[in-house]
PDB file of C-alpha atoms in Angstrom:
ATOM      1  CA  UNK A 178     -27.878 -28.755  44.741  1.00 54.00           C
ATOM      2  CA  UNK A 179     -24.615 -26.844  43.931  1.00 66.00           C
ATOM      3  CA  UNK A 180     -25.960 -26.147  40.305  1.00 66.00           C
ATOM      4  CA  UNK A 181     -29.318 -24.812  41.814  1.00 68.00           C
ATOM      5  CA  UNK A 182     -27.594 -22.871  44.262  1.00 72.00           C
ATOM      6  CA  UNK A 183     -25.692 -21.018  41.399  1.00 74.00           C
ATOM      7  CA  UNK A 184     -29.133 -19.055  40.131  1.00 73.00           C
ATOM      8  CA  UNK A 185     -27.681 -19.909  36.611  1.00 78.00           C
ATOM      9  CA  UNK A 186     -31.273 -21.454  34.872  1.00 78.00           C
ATOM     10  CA  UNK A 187     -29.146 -23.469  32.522  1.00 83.00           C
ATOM     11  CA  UNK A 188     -27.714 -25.473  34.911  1.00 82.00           C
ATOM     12  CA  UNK A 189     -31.515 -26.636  36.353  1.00 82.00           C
ATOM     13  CA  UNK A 190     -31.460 -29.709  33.897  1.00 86.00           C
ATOM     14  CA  UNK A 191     -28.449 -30.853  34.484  1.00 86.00           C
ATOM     15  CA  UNK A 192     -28.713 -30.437  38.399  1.00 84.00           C
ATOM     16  CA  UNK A 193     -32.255 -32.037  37.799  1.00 88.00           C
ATOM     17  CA  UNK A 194     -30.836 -35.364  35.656  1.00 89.00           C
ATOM     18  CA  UNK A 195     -28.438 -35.935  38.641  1.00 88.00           C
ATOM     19  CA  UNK A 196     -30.760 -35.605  41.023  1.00 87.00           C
ATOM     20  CA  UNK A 197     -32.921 -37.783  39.427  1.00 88.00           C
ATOM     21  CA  UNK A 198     -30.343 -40.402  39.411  1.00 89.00           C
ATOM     22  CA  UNK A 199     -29.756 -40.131  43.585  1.00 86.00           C
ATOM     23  CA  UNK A 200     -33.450 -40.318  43.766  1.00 86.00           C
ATOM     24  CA  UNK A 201     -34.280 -43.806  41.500  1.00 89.00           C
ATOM     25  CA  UNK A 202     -30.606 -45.374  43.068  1.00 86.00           C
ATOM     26  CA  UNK A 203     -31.914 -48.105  45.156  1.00 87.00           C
ATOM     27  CA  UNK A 204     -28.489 -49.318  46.021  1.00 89.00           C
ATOM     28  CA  UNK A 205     -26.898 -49.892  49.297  1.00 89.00           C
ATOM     29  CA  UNK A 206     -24.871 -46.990  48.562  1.00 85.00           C
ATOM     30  CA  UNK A 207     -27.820 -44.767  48.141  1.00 82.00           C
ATOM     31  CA  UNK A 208     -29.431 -45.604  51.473  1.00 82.00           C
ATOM     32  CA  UNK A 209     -28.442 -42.502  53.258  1.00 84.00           C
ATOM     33  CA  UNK A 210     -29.785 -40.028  50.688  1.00 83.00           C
ATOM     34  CA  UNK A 211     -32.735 -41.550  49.797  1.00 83.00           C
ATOM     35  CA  UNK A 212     -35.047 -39.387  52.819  1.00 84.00           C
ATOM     36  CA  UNK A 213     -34.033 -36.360  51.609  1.00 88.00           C
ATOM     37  CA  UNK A 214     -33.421 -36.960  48.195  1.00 90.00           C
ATOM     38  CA  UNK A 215     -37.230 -36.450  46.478  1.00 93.00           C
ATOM     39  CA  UNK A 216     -37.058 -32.740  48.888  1.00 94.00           C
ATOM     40  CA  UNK A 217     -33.490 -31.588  46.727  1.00 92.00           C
ATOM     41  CA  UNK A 218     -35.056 -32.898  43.749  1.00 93.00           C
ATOM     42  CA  UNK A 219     -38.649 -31.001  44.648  1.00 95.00           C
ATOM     43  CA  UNK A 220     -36.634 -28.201  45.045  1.00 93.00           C
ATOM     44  CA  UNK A 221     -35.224 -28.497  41.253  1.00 92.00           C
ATOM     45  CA  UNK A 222     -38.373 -28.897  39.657  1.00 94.00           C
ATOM     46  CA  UNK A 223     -39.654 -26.223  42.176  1.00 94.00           C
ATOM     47  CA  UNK A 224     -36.690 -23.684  40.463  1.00 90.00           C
ATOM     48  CA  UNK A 225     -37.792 -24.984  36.973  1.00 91.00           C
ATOM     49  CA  UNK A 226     -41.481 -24.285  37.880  1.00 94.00           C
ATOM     50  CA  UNK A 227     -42.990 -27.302  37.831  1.00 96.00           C
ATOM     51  CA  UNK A 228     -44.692 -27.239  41.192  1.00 98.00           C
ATOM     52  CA  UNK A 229     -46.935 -30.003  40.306  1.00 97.00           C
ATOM     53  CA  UNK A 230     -43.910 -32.433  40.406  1.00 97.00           C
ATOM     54  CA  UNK A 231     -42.151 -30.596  43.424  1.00 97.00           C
ATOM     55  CA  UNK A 232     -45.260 -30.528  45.725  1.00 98.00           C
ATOM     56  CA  UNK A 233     -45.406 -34.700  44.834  1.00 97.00           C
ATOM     57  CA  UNK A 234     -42.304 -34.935  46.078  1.00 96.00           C
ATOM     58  CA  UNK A 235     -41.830 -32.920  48.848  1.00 97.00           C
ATOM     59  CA  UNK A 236     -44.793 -34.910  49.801  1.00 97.00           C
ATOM     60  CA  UNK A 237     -42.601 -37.886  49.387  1.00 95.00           C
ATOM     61  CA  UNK A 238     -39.558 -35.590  51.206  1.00 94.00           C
ATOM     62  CA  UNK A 239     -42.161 -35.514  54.340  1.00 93.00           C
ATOM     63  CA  UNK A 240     -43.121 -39.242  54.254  1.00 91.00           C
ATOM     64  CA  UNK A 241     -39.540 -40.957  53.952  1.00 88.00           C
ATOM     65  CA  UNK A 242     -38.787 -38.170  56.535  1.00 87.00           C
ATOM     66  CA  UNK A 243     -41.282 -39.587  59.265  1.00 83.00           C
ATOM     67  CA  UNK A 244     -38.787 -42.174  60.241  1.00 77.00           C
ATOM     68  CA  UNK A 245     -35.144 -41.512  58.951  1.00 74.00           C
ATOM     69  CA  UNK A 246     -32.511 -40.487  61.568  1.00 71.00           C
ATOM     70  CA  UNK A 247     -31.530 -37.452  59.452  1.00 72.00           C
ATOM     71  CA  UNK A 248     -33.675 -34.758  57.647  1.00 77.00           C
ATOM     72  CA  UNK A 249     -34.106 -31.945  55.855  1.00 83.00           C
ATOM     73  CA  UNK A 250     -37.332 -29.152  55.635  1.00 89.00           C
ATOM     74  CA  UNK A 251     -39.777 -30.528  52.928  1.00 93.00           C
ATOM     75  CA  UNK A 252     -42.945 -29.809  55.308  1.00 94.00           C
ATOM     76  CA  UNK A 253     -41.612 -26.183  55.414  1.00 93.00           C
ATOM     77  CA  UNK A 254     -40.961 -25.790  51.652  1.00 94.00           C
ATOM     78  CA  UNK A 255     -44.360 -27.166  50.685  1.00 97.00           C
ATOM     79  CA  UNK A 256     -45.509 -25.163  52.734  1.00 97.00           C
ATOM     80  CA  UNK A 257     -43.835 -21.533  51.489  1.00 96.00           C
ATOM     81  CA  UNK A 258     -44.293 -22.836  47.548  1.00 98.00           C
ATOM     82  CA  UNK A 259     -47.835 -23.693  48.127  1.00 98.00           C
ATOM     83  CA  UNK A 260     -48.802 -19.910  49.517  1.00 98.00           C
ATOM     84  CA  UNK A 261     -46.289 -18.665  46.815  1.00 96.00           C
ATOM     85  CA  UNK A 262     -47.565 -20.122  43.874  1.00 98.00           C
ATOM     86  CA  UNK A 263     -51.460 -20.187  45.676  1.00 97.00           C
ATOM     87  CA  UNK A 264     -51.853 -23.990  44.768  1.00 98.00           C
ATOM     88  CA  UNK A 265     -55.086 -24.122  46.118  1.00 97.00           C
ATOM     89  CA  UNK A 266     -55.940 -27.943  45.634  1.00 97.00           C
ATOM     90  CA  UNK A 267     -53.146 -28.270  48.042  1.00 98.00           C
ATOM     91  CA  UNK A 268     -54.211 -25.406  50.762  1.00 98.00           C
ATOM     92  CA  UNK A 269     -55.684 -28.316  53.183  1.00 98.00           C
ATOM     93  CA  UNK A 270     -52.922 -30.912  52.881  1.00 98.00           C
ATOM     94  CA  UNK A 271     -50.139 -28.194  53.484  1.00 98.00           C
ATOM     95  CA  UNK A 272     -52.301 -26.956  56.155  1.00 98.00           C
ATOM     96  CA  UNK A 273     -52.674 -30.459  57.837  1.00 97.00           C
ATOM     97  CA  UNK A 274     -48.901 -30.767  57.662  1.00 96.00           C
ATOM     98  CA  UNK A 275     -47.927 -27.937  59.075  1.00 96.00           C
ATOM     99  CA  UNK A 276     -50.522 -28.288  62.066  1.00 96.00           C
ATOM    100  CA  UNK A 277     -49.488 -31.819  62.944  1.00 93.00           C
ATOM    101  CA  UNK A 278     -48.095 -31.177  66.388  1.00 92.00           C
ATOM    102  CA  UNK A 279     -45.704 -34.024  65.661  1.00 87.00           C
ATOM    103  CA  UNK A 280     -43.938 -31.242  63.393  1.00 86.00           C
ATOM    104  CA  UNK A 281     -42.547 -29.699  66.743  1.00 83.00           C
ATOM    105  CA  UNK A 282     -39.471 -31.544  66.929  1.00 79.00           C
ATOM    106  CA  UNK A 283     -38.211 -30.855  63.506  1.00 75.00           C
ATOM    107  CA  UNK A 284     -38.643 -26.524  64.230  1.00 71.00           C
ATOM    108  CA  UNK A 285     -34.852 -26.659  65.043  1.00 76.00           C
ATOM    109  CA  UNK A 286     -33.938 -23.062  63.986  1.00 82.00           C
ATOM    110  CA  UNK A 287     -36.355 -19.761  64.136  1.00 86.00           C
ATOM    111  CA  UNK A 288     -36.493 -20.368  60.119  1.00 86.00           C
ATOM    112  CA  UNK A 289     -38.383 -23.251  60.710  1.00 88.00           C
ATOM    113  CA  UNK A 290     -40.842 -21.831  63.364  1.00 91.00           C
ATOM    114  CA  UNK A 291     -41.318 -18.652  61.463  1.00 93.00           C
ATOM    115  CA  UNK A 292     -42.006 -20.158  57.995  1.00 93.00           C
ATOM    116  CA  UNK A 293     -44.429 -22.290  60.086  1.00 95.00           C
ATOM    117  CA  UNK A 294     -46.725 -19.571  61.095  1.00 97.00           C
ATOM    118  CA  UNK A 295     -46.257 -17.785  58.519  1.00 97.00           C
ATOM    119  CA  UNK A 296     -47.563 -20.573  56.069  1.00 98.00           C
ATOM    120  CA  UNK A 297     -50.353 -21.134  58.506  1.00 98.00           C
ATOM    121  CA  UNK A 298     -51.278 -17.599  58.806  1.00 98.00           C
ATOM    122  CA  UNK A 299     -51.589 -17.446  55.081  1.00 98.00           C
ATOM    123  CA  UNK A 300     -53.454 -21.222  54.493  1.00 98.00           C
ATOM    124  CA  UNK A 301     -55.655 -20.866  57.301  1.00 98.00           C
ATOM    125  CA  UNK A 302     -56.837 -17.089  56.041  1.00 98.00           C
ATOM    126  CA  UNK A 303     -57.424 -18.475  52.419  1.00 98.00           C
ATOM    127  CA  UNK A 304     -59.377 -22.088  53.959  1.00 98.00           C
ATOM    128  CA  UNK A 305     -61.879 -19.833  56.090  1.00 97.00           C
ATOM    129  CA  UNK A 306     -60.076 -20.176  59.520  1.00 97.00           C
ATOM    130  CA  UNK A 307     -59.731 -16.679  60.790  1.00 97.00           C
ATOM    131  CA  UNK A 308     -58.759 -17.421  64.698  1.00 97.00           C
ATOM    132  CA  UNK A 309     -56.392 -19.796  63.666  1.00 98.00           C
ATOM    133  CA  UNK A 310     -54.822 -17.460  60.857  1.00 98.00           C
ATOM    134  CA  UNK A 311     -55.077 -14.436  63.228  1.00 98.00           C
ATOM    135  CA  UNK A 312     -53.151 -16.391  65.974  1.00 98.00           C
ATOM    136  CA  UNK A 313     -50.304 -17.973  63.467  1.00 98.00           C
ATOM    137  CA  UNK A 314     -49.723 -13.990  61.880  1.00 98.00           C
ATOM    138  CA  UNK A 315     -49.190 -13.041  65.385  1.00 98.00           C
ATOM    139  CA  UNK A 316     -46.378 -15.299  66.105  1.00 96.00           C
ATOM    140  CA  UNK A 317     -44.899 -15.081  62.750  1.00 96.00           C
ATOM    141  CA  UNK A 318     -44.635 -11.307  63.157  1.00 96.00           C
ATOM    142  CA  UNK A 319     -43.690 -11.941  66.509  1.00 93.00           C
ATOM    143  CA  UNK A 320     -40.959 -13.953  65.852  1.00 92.00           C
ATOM    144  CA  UNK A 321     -39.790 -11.615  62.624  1.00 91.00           C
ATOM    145  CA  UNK A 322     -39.298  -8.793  65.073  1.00 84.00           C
ATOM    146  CA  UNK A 323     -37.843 -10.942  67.748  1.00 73.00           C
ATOM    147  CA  UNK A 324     -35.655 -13.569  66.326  1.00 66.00           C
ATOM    148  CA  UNK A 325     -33.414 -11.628  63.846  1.00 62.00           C
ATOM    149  CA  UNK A 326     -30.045 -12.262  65.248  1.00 66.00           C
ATOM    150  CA  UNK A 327     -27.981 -15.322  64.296  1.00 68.00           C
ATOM    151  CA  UNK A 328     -28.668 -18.593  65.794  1.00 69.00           C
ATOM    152  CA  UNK A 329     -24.903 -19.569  65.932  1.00 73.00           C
ATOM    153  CA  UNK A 330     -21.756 -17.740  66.224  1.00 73.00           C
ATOM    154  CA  UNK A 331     -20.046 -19.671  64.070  1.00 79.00           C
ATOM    155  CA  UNK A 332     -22.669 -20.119  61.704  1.00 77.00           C
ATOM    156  CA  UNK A 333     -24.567 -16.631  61.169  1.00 74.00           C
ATOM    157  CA  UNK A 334     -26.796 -17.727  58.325  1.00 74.00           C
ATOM    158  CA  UNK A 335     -28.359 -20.579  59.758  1.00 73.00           C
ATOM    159  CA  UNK A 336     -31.531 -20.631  60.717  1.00 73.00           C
ATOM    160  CA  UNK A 337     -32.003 -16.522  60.196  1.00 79.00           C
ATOM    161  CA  UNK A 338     -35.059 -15.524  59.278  1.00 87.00           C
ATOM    162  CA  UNK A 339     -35.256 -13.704  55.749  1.00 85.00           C
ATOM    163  CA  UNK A 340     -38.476 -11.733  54.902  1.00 91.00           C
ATOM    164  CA  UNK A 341     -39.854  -9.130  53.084  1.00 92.00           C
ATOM    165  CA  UNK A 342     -41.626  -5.751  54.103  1.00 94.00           C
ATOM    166  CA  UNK A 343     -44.722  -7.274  51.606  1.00 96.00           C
ATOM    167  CA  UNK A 344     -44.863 -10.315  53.870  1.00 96.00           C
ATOM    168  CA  UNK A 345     -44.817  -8.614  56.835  1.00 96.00           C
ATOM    169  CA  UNK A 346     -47.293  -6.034  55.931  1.00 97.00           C
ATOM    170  CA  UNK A 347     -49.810  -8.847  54.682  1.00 97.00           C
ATOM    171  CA  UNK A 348     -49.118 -10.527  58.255  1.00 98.00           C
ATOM    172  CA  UNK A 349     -49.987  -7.446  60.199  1.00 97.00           C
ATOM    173  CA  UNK A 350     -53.104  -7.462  58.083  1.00 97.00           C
ATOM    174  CA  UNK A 351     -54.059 -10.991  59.026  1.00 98.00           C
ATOM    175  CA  UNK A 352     -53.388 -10.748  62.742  1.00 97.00           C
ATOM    176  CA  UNK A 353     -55.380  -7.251  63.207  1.00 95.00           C
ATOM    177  CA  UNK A 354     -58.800  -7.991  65.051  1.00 82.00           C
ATOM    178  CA  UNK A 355     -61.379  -7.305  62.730  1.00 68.00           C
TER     179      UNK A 355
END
């Protein structure tokens, strides 16, 4: 991830051809990054642009996920880069994800819970569910406005919410009564 994490685009291949190697390593060794490998290397081919293959595998990400001890956020970034990129064949599988209640005990951090309703605000407007997209803007702004301070002293970056005035203006759109 450190290569991705640089913002240098010439370094995507090479972070993708080693993350392609944690992913297909079936070895003992392996065994504890195989959950959350296919989400790092769906974020890779998510920062090349090939959502196609990212939104496969954080689909993957989500499944291994269901039972591992440890995980990461795939549900969330499916989420995000499926209203980003308006992927619409996958509006009512990200949707269904991000609605399962069983998704409640991986919202650790306001990040999570945020990029939750705001994803749902977003899918649920563009699949013809107004209630449900009026109701998931209103805690996403909610929770913007709210939940801006750090999480952790020690640790101010994690789980902060980041947005944008665009964002937040389309959300107060959305959760106005019509």
């Amino acid at each position: 991830m450190t290569f991705l994490e640089t913002g240098r685009p010439e370094l995507r291949p090479v972070a993708i051809e080693l993350l392609e190697r944690v992913y297909s390593d079936e070895s003992e060794e392996a065994a504890f990054e195989r959950p959350t490998a296919p989400e790092f290397l769906g974020q890779a081919y998510e920062a090349a642009g090939d959502f196609e293959r990212a939104a496969t595998l954080y689909l993957e990400a989500t499944e291994r996920q269901r039972t591992a001890n440890h995980r990461g956020s795939p549900e969330f970034r499916f989420g995000a880069m499926v209203v980003r990129e308006k992927l619409s064949g996958y509006y009512r599988r990200a949707f269904e994800i991000l609605t399962d209640p069983a998704l409640d005990a991986h919202a650790w951090f306001d990040w999570h819970r945020f990029e939750r309703a705001k994803s749902v605000a977003f899918l649920a407007e563009r699949l013809g569910e107004p209630a449900i997209a009026r109701e998931s803007a209103m805690d996403a702004l909610s929770l913007a406005t709210t939940r801006a301070r750090p999480q952790f002293a020690r640790h101010p970056t994690v789980g902060l919410i980041e947005t944008d005035t665009a964002t937040l203006k389309a959300l107060r759109r959305i959760a106005s009564p019509k």
